[in-house]
PDB file of C-alpha atoms in Angstrom:
ATOM      1  CA  GLU A 115      21.036 -23.672 -48.489  1.00 86.00           C
ATOM      2  CA  THR A 116      18.483 -24.652 -45.951  1.00 91.00           C
ATOM      3  CA  VAL A 117      15.161 -24.043 -47.834  1.00 95.00           C
ATOM      4  CA  LEU A 118      12.570 -24.172 -44.330  1.00 97.00           C
ATOM      5  CA  THR A 119       9.141 -24.812 -45.749  1.00 98.00           C
ATOM      6  CA  GLN A 120       6.109 -24.232 -43.744  1.00 98.00           C
ATOM      7  CA  SER A 121       2.333 -26.067 -43.348  1.00 96.00           C
ATOM      8  CA  PRO A 122       0.057 -25.573 -44.351  1.00 97.00           C
ATOM      9  CA  ALA A 123      -0.307 -22.273 -46.547  1.00 97.00           C
ATOM     10  CA  THR A 124      -3.054 -21.139 -45.322  1.00 97.00           C
ATOM     11  CA  LEU A 125      -4.783 -22.502 -41.888  1.00 97.00           C
ATOM     12  CA  SER A 126      -9.297 -20.995 -41.017  1.00 97.00           C
ATOM     13  CA  VAL A 127      -9.513 -21.390 -37.834  1.00 97.00           C
ATOM     14  CA  SER A 128     -11.725 -19.966 -34.793  1.00 96.00           C
ATOM     15  CA  PRO A 129     -10.678 -18.069 -31.465  1.00 97.00           C
ATOM     16  CA  GLY A 130     -10.506 -20.412 -28.793  1.00 97.00           C
ATOM     17  CA  GLU A 131      -9.496 -23.451 -31.165  1.00 97.00           C
ATOM     18  CA  ARG A 132      -5.772 -25.447 -30.328  1.00 98.00           C
ATOM     19  CA  VAL A 133      -3.366 -24.483 -33.890  1.00 97.00           C
ATOM     20  CA  THR A 134      -0.343 -26.168 -35.413  1.00 98.00           C
ATOM     21  CA  LEU A 135       2.058 -24.590 -37.176  1.00 98.00           C
ATOM     22  CA  SER A 136       4.909 -26.945 -39.275  1.00 98.00           C
ATOM     23  CA  CYS A 137       8.314 -25.423 -40.362  1.00 98.00           C
ATOM     24  CA  ARG A 138      10.456 -29.024 -42.032  1.00 98.00           C
ATOM     25  CA  ALA A 139      14.456 -28.032 -42.314  1.00 97.00           C
ATOM     26  CA  SER A 140      15.776 -28.930 -45.600  1.00 96.00           C
ATOM     27  CA  GLN A 141      19.060 -30.573 -43.566  1.00 95.00           C
ATOM     28  CA  SER A 142      19.105 -30.185 -39.626  1.00 96.00           C
ATOM     29  CA  VAL A 143      19.411 -25.848 -37.761  1.00 95.00           C
ATOM     30  CA  ARG A 144      19.843 -27.804 -34.643  1.00 95.00           C
ATOM     31  CA  THR A 145      18.114 -25.989 -31.975  1.00 95.00           C
ATOM     32  CA  SER A 146      19.027 -22.355 -34.344  1.00 96.00           C
ATOM     33  CA  LEU A 147      15.470 -22.216 -34.959  1.00 97.00           C
ATOM     34  CA  ALA A 148      13.212 -19.143 -34.112  1.00 98.00           C
ATOM     35  CA  TRP A 149       8.998 -17.747 -35.290  1.00 98.00           C
ATOM     36  CA  TYR A 150       7.945 -14.057 -36.741  1.00 98.00           C
ATOM     37  CA  GLN A 151       4.198 -13.132 -36.553  1.00 98.00           C
ATOM     38  CA  GLN A 152       3.227 -10.388 -38.982  1.00 96.00           C
ATOM     39  CA  LYS A 153      -0.506  -9.037 -39.078  1.00 95.00           C
ATOM     40  CA  PRO A 154      -1.761  -7.155 -41.950  1.00 91.00           C
ATOM     41  CA  GLY A 155       0.147  -3.729 -42.473  1.00 89.00           C
ATOM     42  CA  GLN A 156       2.467  -4.044 -39.226  1.00 93.00           C
ATOM     43  CA  ALA A 157       6.086  -5.322 -39.361  1.00 94.00           C
ATOM     44  CA  PRO A 158       6.938  -8.478 -38.193  1.00 96.00           C
ATOM     45  CA  LYS A 159       7.315  -9.216 -34.880  1.00 97.00           C
ATOM     46  CA  LEU A 160       9.588 -11.523 -32.757  1.00 97.00           C
ATOM     47  CA  LEU A 161       8.181 -14.454 -30.658  1.00 98.00           C
ATOM     48  CA  MET A 162      10.099 -17.183 -30.353  1.00 97.00           C
ATOM     49  CA  TYR A 163      14.082 -18.071 -30.565  1.00 97.00           C
ATOM     50  CA  ASP A 164      15.750 -20.961 -29.524  1.00 96.00           C
ATOM     51  CA  VAL A 165      13.167 -23.507 -31.056  1.00 97.00           C
ATOM     52  CA  SER A 166      10.970 -22.898 -27.209  1.00 98.00           C
ATOM     53  CA  THR A 167      12.608 -19.426 -25.516  1.00 97.00           C
ATOM     54  CA  ARG A 168       8.783 -16.801 -25.823  1.00 98.00           C
ATOM     55  CA  ALA A 169      10.259 -12.856 -27.063  1.00 97.00           C
ATOM     56  CA  THR A 170       9.432 -10.624 -24.052  1.00 95.00           C
ATOM     57  CA  GLY A 171       5.662  -9.981 -23.728  1.00 95.00           C
ATOM     58  CA  VAL A 172       4.937 -12.850 -25.838  1.00 97.00           C
ATOM     59  CA  PRO A 173       1.649 -14.930 -24.296  1.00 97.00           C
ATOM     60  CA  ALA A 174       2.050 -18.319 -22.928  1.00 98.00           C
ATOM     61  CA  ARG A 175      -0.384 -19.860 -24.112  1.00 98.00           C
ATOM     62  CA  PHE A 176       2.318 -20.021 -27.905  1.00 98.00           C
ATOM     63  CA  SER A 177       4.708 -22.482 -27.431  1.00 98.00           C
ATOM     64  CA  GLY A 178       7.521 -23.562 -29.865  1.00 98.00           C
ATOM     65  CA  SER A 179       8.814 -27.578 -29.942  1.00 98.00           C
ATOM     66  CA  GLY A 180      11.046 -29.859 -32.171  1.00 97.00           C
ATOM     67  CA  SER A 181      14.745 -29.936 -32.612  1.00 95.00           C
ATOM     68  CA  GLY A 182      16.724 -31.255 -36.186  1.00 95.00           C
ATOM     69  CA  THR A 183      13.964 -30.838 -38.982  1.00 97.00           C
ATOM     70  CA  GLU A 184      10.876 -30.689 -37.674  1.00 98.00           C
ATOM     71  CA  PHE A 185       9.904 -27.687 -35.364  1.00 98.00           C
ATOM     72  CA  THR A 186       5.744 -26.815 -34.133  1.00 98.00           C
ATOM     73  CA  LEU A 187       4.386 -23.633 -33.125  1.00 98.00           C
ATOM     74  CA  THR A 188       1.423 -23.967 -31.274  1.00 98.00           C
ATOM     75  CA  ILE A 189      -0.794 -21.688 -29.917  1.00 98.00           C
ATOM     76  CA  SER A 190      -2.570 -23.912 -26.831  1.00 97.00           C
ATOM     77  CA  SER A 191      -6.296 -21.588 -27.198  1.00 97.00           C
ATOM     78  CA  LEU A 192      -6.517 -18.812 -30.600  1.00 97.00           C
ATOM     79  CA  GLN A 193      -7.868 -14.979 -29.456  1.00 97.00           C
ATOM     80  CA  SER A 194      -9.216 -12.821 -31.948  1.00 96.00           C
ATOM     81  CA  GLU A 195      -5.239 -10.585 -31.917  1.00 96.00           C
ATOM     82  CA  ASP A 196      -3.496 -14.288 -33.712  1.00 97.00           C
ATOM     83  CA  PHE A 197      -4.691 -13.983 -36.420  1.00 97.00           C
ATOM     84  CA  ALA A 198      -1.899 -13.076 -38.894  1.00 97.00           C
ATOM     85  CA  VAL A 199       1.284 -14.443 -40.919  1.00 97.00           C
ATOM     86  CA  TYR A 200       3.619 -16.687 -38.810  1.00 98.00           C
ATOM     87  CA  TYR A 201       7.545 -17.339 -40.314  1.00 98.00           C
ATOM     88  CA  CYS A 202      10.099 -19.491 -38.729  1.00 98.00           C
ATOM     89  CA  GLN A 203      13.362 -18.928 -38.917  1.00 98.00           C
ATOM     90  CA  ARG A 204      16.880 -20.688 -38.811  1.00 97.00           C
ATOM     91  CA  TYR A 205      19.624 -18.939 -37.731  1.00 95.00           C
ATOM     92  CA  ASN A 206      22.415 -21.348 -37.606  1.00 90.00           C
ATOM     93  CA  ASN A 207      25.544 -21.573 -39.024  1.00 81.00           C
ATOM     94  CA  TRP A 208      26.485 -19.412 -41.435  1.00 80.00           C
ATOM     95  CA  PRO A 209      24.190 -17.060 -43.719  1.00 84.00           C
ATOM     96  CA  PRO A 210      22.171 -16.751 -45.166  1.00 89.00           C
ATOM     97  CA  TRP A 211      19.919 -16.925 -42.725  1.00 93.00           C
ATOM     98  CA  THR A 212      16.413 -18.513 -44.055  1.00 95.00           C
ATOM     99  CA  PHE A 213      13.291 -17.782 -43.375  1.00 97.00           C
ATOM    100  CA  GLY A 214       9.514 -19.912 -44.485  1.00 97.00           C
ATOM    101  CA  GLN A 215       7.562 -18.870 -46.086  1.00 96.00           C
ATOM    102  CA  GLY A 216       4.997 -18.588 -43.855  1.00 97.00           C
ATOM    103  CA  THR A 217       1.866 -19.951 -42.259  1.00 98.00           C
ATOM    104  CA  LYS A 218      -1.011 -17.522 -42.700  1.00 97.00           C
ATOM    105  CA  VAL A 219      -3.690 -18.204 -39.953  1.00 98.00           C
ATOM    106  CA  GLU A 220      -7.057 -16.820 -40.906  1.00 97.00           C
ATOM    107  CA  SER A 221     -10.884 -16.924 -38.842  1.00 95.00           C
ATOM    108  CA  LYS A 222     -13.375 -19.030 -40.409  1.00 93.00           C
TER     109      LYS A 222
ATOM    110  CA  GLU B 110      11.141   2.807 -26.579  1.00 95.00           C
ATOM    111  CA  VAL B 111      13.045   0.677 -29.278  1.00 96.00           C
ATOM    112  CA  ILE B 112      12.374   2.410 -32.904  1.00 97.00           C
ATOM    113  CA  LEU B 113      13.779   1.930 -36.454  1.00 98.00           C
ATOM    114  CA  MET B 114      12.714   3.995 -38.691  1.00 98.00           C
ATOM    115  CA  GLU B 115      13.282   3.895 -42.245  1.00 98.00           C
ATOM    116  CA  SER B 116      14.157   6.564 -44.802  1.00 98.00           C
ATOM    117  CA  GLY B 117      14.821   6.777 -48.843  1.00 98.00           C
ATOM    118  CA  GLY B 118      12.670   4.601 -50.608  1.00 97.00           C
ATOM    119  CA  GLY B 119      11.193   5.176 -53.931  1.00 97.00           C
ATOM    120  CA  LEU B 120      10.945   4.261 -57.771  1.00 98.00           C
ATOM    121  CA  VAL B 121      14.176   3.241 -59.543  1.00 98.00           C
ATOM    122  CA  GLN B 122      15.468   2.929 -63.146  1.00 98.00           C
ATOM    123  CA  PRO B 123      16.562  -0.596 -63.596  1.00 98.00           C
ATOM    124  CA  GLY B 124      20.320   0.482 -63.788  1.00 98.00           C
ATOM    125  CA  GLY B 125      19.696   2.456 -60.391  1.00 98.00           C
ATOM    126  CA  SER B 126      21.128   3.516 -57.139  1.00 98.00           C
ATOM    127  CA  LEU B 127      19.759   4.318 -53.993  1.00 98.00           C
ATOM    128  CA  ARG B 128      20.168   4.761 -50.533  1.00 98.00           C
ATOM    129  CA  LEU B 129      18.279   3.549 -47.675  1.00 98.00           C
ATOM    130  CA  SER B 130      18.738   5.303 -44.246  1.00 98.00           C
ATOM    131  CA  CYS B 131      17.350   3.547 -40.041  1.00 98.00           C
ATOM    132  CA  THR B 132      17.872   6.038 -37.825  1.00 98.00           C
ATOM    133  CA  ALA B 133      17.496   4.104 -34.232  1.00 98.00           C
ATOM    134  CA  SER B 134      16.665   5.289 -30.999  1.00 97.00           C
ATOM    135  CA  GLY B 135      15.558   4.251 -27.292  1.00 97.00           C
ATOM    136  CA  PHE B 136      19.328   2.037 -27.520  1.00 97.00           C
ATOM    137  CA  THR B 137      22.492   1.904 -27.566  1.00 97.00           C
ATOM    138  CA  PHE B 138      22.948   1.523 -31.550  1.00 97.00           C
ATOM    139  CA  SER B 139      26.352   0.905 -31.229  1.00 97.00           C
ATOM    140  CA  ASN B 140      25.860  -2.120 -28.907  1.00 97.00           C
ATOM    141  CA  TYR B 141      23.767  -4.230 -31.628  1.00 97.00           C
ATOM    142  CA  TRP B 142      24.856  -6.173 -34.612  1.00 96.00           C
ATOM    143  CA  MET B 143      22.540  -4.505 -37.563  1.00 97.00           C
ATOM    144  CA  HIS B 144      20.243  -6.220 -40.246  1.00 97.00           C
ATOM    145  CA  TRP B 145      18.699  -5.473 -43.958  1.00 98.00           C
ATOM    146  CA  ILE B 146      15.231  -7.948 -44.388  1.00 98.00           C
ATOM    147  CA  ARG B 147      13.529  -7.509 -47.351  1.00 98.00           C
ATOM    148  CA  HIS B 148       9.728  -8.797 -48.659  1.00 96.00           C
ATOM    149  CA  ALA B 149       8.755  -9.020 -52.083  1.00 95.00           C
ATOM    150  CA  PRO B 150       6.231  -9.127 -53.266  1.00 88.00           C
ATOM    151  CA  GLY B 151       3.289 -12.287 -52.469  1.00 88.00           C
ATOM    152  CA  LYS B 152       7.113 -13.630 -51.851  1.00 91.00           C
ATOM    153  CA  GLY B 153       8.598 -15.173 -47.828  1.00 91.00           C
ATOM    154  CA  LEU B 154      11.123 -12.404 -46.384  1.00 95.00           C
ATOM    155  CA  VAL B 155      15.076 -12.685 -47.312  1.00 97.00           C
ATOM    156  CA  TRP B 156      17.704 -11.528 -45.661  1.00 97.00           C
ATOM    157  CA  VAL B 157      19.648  -8.932 -47.198  1.00 98.00           C
ATOM    158  CA  SER B 158      22.864  -8.185 -45.127  1.00 97.00           C
ATOM    159  CA  ARG B 159      24.519  -7.529 -41.651  1.00 97.00           C
ATOM    160  CA  ILE B 160      26.821  -5.143 -40.361  1.00 97.00           C
ATOM    161  CA  SER B 161      28.572  -6.010 -36.738  1.00 96.00           C
ATOM    162  CA  SER B 162      28.194  -3.521 -33.561  1.00 96.00           C
ATOM    163  CA  ASP B 163      31.409  -1.393 -35.005  1.00 96.00           C
ATOM    164  CA  GLY B 164      30.675  -1.343 -38.363  1.00 97.00           C
ATOM    165  CA  ALA B 165      34.358  -3.806 -39.160  1.00 97.00           C
ATOM    166  CA  SER B 166      32.018  -6.652 -40.711  1.00 96.00           C
ATOM    167  CA  THR B 167      29.373  -6.960 -43.535  1.00 97.00           C
ATOM    168  CA  THR B 168      28.285 -10.094 -44.920  1.00 96.00           C
ATOM    169  CA  TYR B 169      26.165 -10.800 -48.061  1.00 97.00           C
ATOM    170  CA  ALA B 170      23.191 -12.334 -49.689  1.00 96.00           C
ATOM    171  CA  ASP B 171      24.812 -13.541 -52.793  1.00 96.00           C
ATOM    172  CA  SER B 172      21.505 -12.224 -54.331  1.00 96.00           C
ATOM    173  CA  VAL B 173      23.618  -8.077 -53.845  1.00 98.00           C
ATOM    174  CA  LYS B 174      26.414  -8.762 -52.803  1.00 98.00           C
ATOM    175  CA  GLY B 175      29.254  -6.374 -55.680  1.00 98.00           C
ATOM    176  CA  ARG B 176      25.838  -4.337 -56.276  1.00 98.00           C
ATOM    177  CA  PHE B 177      24.463  -3.485 -51.782  1.00 98.00           C
ATOM    178  CA  THR B 178      26.355  -2.103 -49.507  1.00 98.00           C
ATOM    179  CA  ILE B 179      25.925  -1.837 -45.561  1.00 98.00           C
ATOM    180  CA  SER B 180      27.351   0.614 -43.564  1.00 98.00           C
ATOM    181  CA  ARG B 181      26.987   2.821 -40.228  1.00 98.00           C
ATOM    182  CA  ASP B 182      27.194   6.180 -38.833  1.00 98.00           C
ATOM    183  CA  ASN B 183      27.317   5.215 -34.875  1.00 98.00           C
ATOM    184  CA  ALA B 184      27.474   8.773 -34.303  1.00 98.00           C
ATOM    185  CA  GLN B 185      24.571   9.118 -35.840  1.00 98.00           C
ATOM    186  CA  ASN B 186      22.564   6.312 -35.223  1.00 98.00           C
ATOM    187  CA  THR B 187      22.070   5.920 -38.343  1.00 98.00           C
ATOM    188  CA  LEU B 188      22.669   3.040 -40.940  1.00 98.00           C
ATOM    189  CA  TYR B 189      22.322   2.328 -44.334  1.00 98.00           C
ATOM    190  CA  LEU B 190      21.991   0.398 -47.263  1.00 98.00           C
ATOM    191  CA  GLN B 191      23.931   1.546 -51.217  1.00 98.00           C
ATOM    192  CA  MET B 192      22.026  -0.443 -53.415  1.00 98.00           C
ATOM    193  CA  THR B 193      23.526   0.182 -56.921  1.00 98.00           C
ATOM    194  CA  SER B 194      22.864  -2.156 -60.618  1.00 98.00           C
ATOM    195  CA  LEU B 195      18.961  -2.622 -59.158  1.00 98.00           C
ATOM    196  CA  ARG B 196      17.350  -5.358 -60.957  1.00 98.00           C
ATOM    197  CA  ALA B 197      13.707  -5.338 -61.108  1.00 97.00           C
ATOM    198  CA  GLU B 198      13.884  -8.197 -58.706  1.00 96.00           C
ATOM    199  CA  ASP B 199      15.435  -6.095 -56.021  1.00 98.00           C
ATOM    200  CA  THR B 200      12.005  -4.240 -55.722  1.00 98.00           C
ATOM    201  CA  ALA B 201      10.456  -4.911 -52.107  1.00 98.00           C
ATOM    202  CA  VAL B 202       9.882  -3.612 -48.588  1.00 97.00           C
ATOM    203  CA  TYR B 203      13.334  -3.348 -47.266  1.00 98.00           C
ATOM    204  CA  TYR B 204      13.491  -3.515 -42.693  1.00 98.00           C
ATOM    205  CA  CYS B 205      15.331  -2.245 -40.692  1.00 98.00           C
ATOM    206  CA  VAL B 206      16.707  -5.109 -37.793  1.00 98.00           C
ATOM    207  CA  ARG B 207      18.403  -4.587 -35.084  1.00 97.00           C
ATOM    208  CA  ASP B 208      20.156  -8.791 -33.879  1.00 94.00           C
ATOM    209  CA  TRP B 209      19.121  -9.569 -30.541  1.00 92.00           C
ATOM    210  CA  GLY B 210      21.816 -10.435 -29.712  1.00 90.00           C
ATOM    211  CA  TYR B 211      23.686  -7.613 -26.991  1.00 87.00           C
ATOM    212  CA  SER B 212      27.192  -7.136 -27.687  1.00 84.00           C
ATOM    213  CA  TYR B 213      27.088 -10.544 -30.246  1.00 86.00           C
ATOM    214  CA  ALA B 214      25.211 -11.579 -33.819  1.00 88.00           C
ATOM    215  CA  SER B 215      22.449 -14.076 -32.358  1.00 90.00           C
ATOM    216  CA  ASN B 216      21.215 -13.659 -36.470  1.00 90.00           C
ATOM    217  CA  TYR B 217      17.635 -12.742 -35.465  1.00 93.00           C
ATOM    218  CA  PHE B 218      15.626 -10.692 -35.175  1.00 96.00           C
ATOM    219  CA  ASP B 219      14.110  -8.247 -33.081  1.00 95.00           C
ATOM    220  CA  PRO B 220      13.241  -4.849 -33.718  1.00 97.00           C
ATOM    221  CA  TRP B 221      12.179  -4.465 -37.169  1.00 97.00           C
ATOM    222  CA  GLY B 222      11.286  -0.667 -38.016  1.00 97.00           C
ATOM    223  CA  GLN B 223       8.201  -0.140 -40.689  1.00 96.00           C
ATOM    224  CA  GLY B 224      10.101  -0.548 -43.831  1.00 97.00           C
ATOM    225  CA  THR B 225      10.553   1.800 -47.031  1.00 98.00           C
ATOM    226  CA  TRP B 226       9.482   0.430 -50.138  1.00 98.00           C
ATOM    227  CA  VAL B 227      12.004   0.500 -53.491  1.00 98.00           C
ATOM    228  CA  THR B 228      10.226  -0.309 -56.797  1.00 98.00           C
ATOM    229  CA  VAL B 229      12.462  -1.144 -59.369  1.00 98.00           C
ATOM    230  CA  SER B 230      11.139  -0.375 -62.768  1.00 97.00           C
ATOM    231  CA  SER B 231      10.802   1.387 -66.254  1.00 96.00           C
TER     232      SER B 231
END
């Protein structure tokens, strides 16, 4: 089973800052990687798929990059509504389709 | 607007059973693969099960295989998860989730329901 490791576990930032979240896979997932955002009390929401394709309605300040085993989600200028937990998920090959343990982006 | 509404969660004793339902609206339910994903307290998201758009194909995580059964009623726009032999480690919020792909399984997930809590405890 492919394990996804996200870092850091928690990131304390201020609005306007550039934020970089990391997701590392224990084996190659090629470009079959998605990102989700979960705000308190809400269900997760798809942000990005195929590494760098933004889901419908996702602002352009969100971008994704990487391939193989190393991936990055970048928020170019953090807005107050972006404080949340972010999860990566791989969907290559066979199940189970696994998630990282999440990175919490919190207010500094 | 796409809406997924789960129901059927609650408190159950170890070894007990529970059936979750998910009523879908705002899209052609019969055209989409569907999934159940759970989130235990203090832990990460875990994919549980998947069913094809016509219900003919089902897939399970090893942790629930033989105990959980996913099914759907396309005429009623409803997804089910029958859970038996429940264990404490099944305690989680269970999300009904639509596959992103239209008429195929992309295996990433959008949108998600609000979830229903399942607590397994004596």
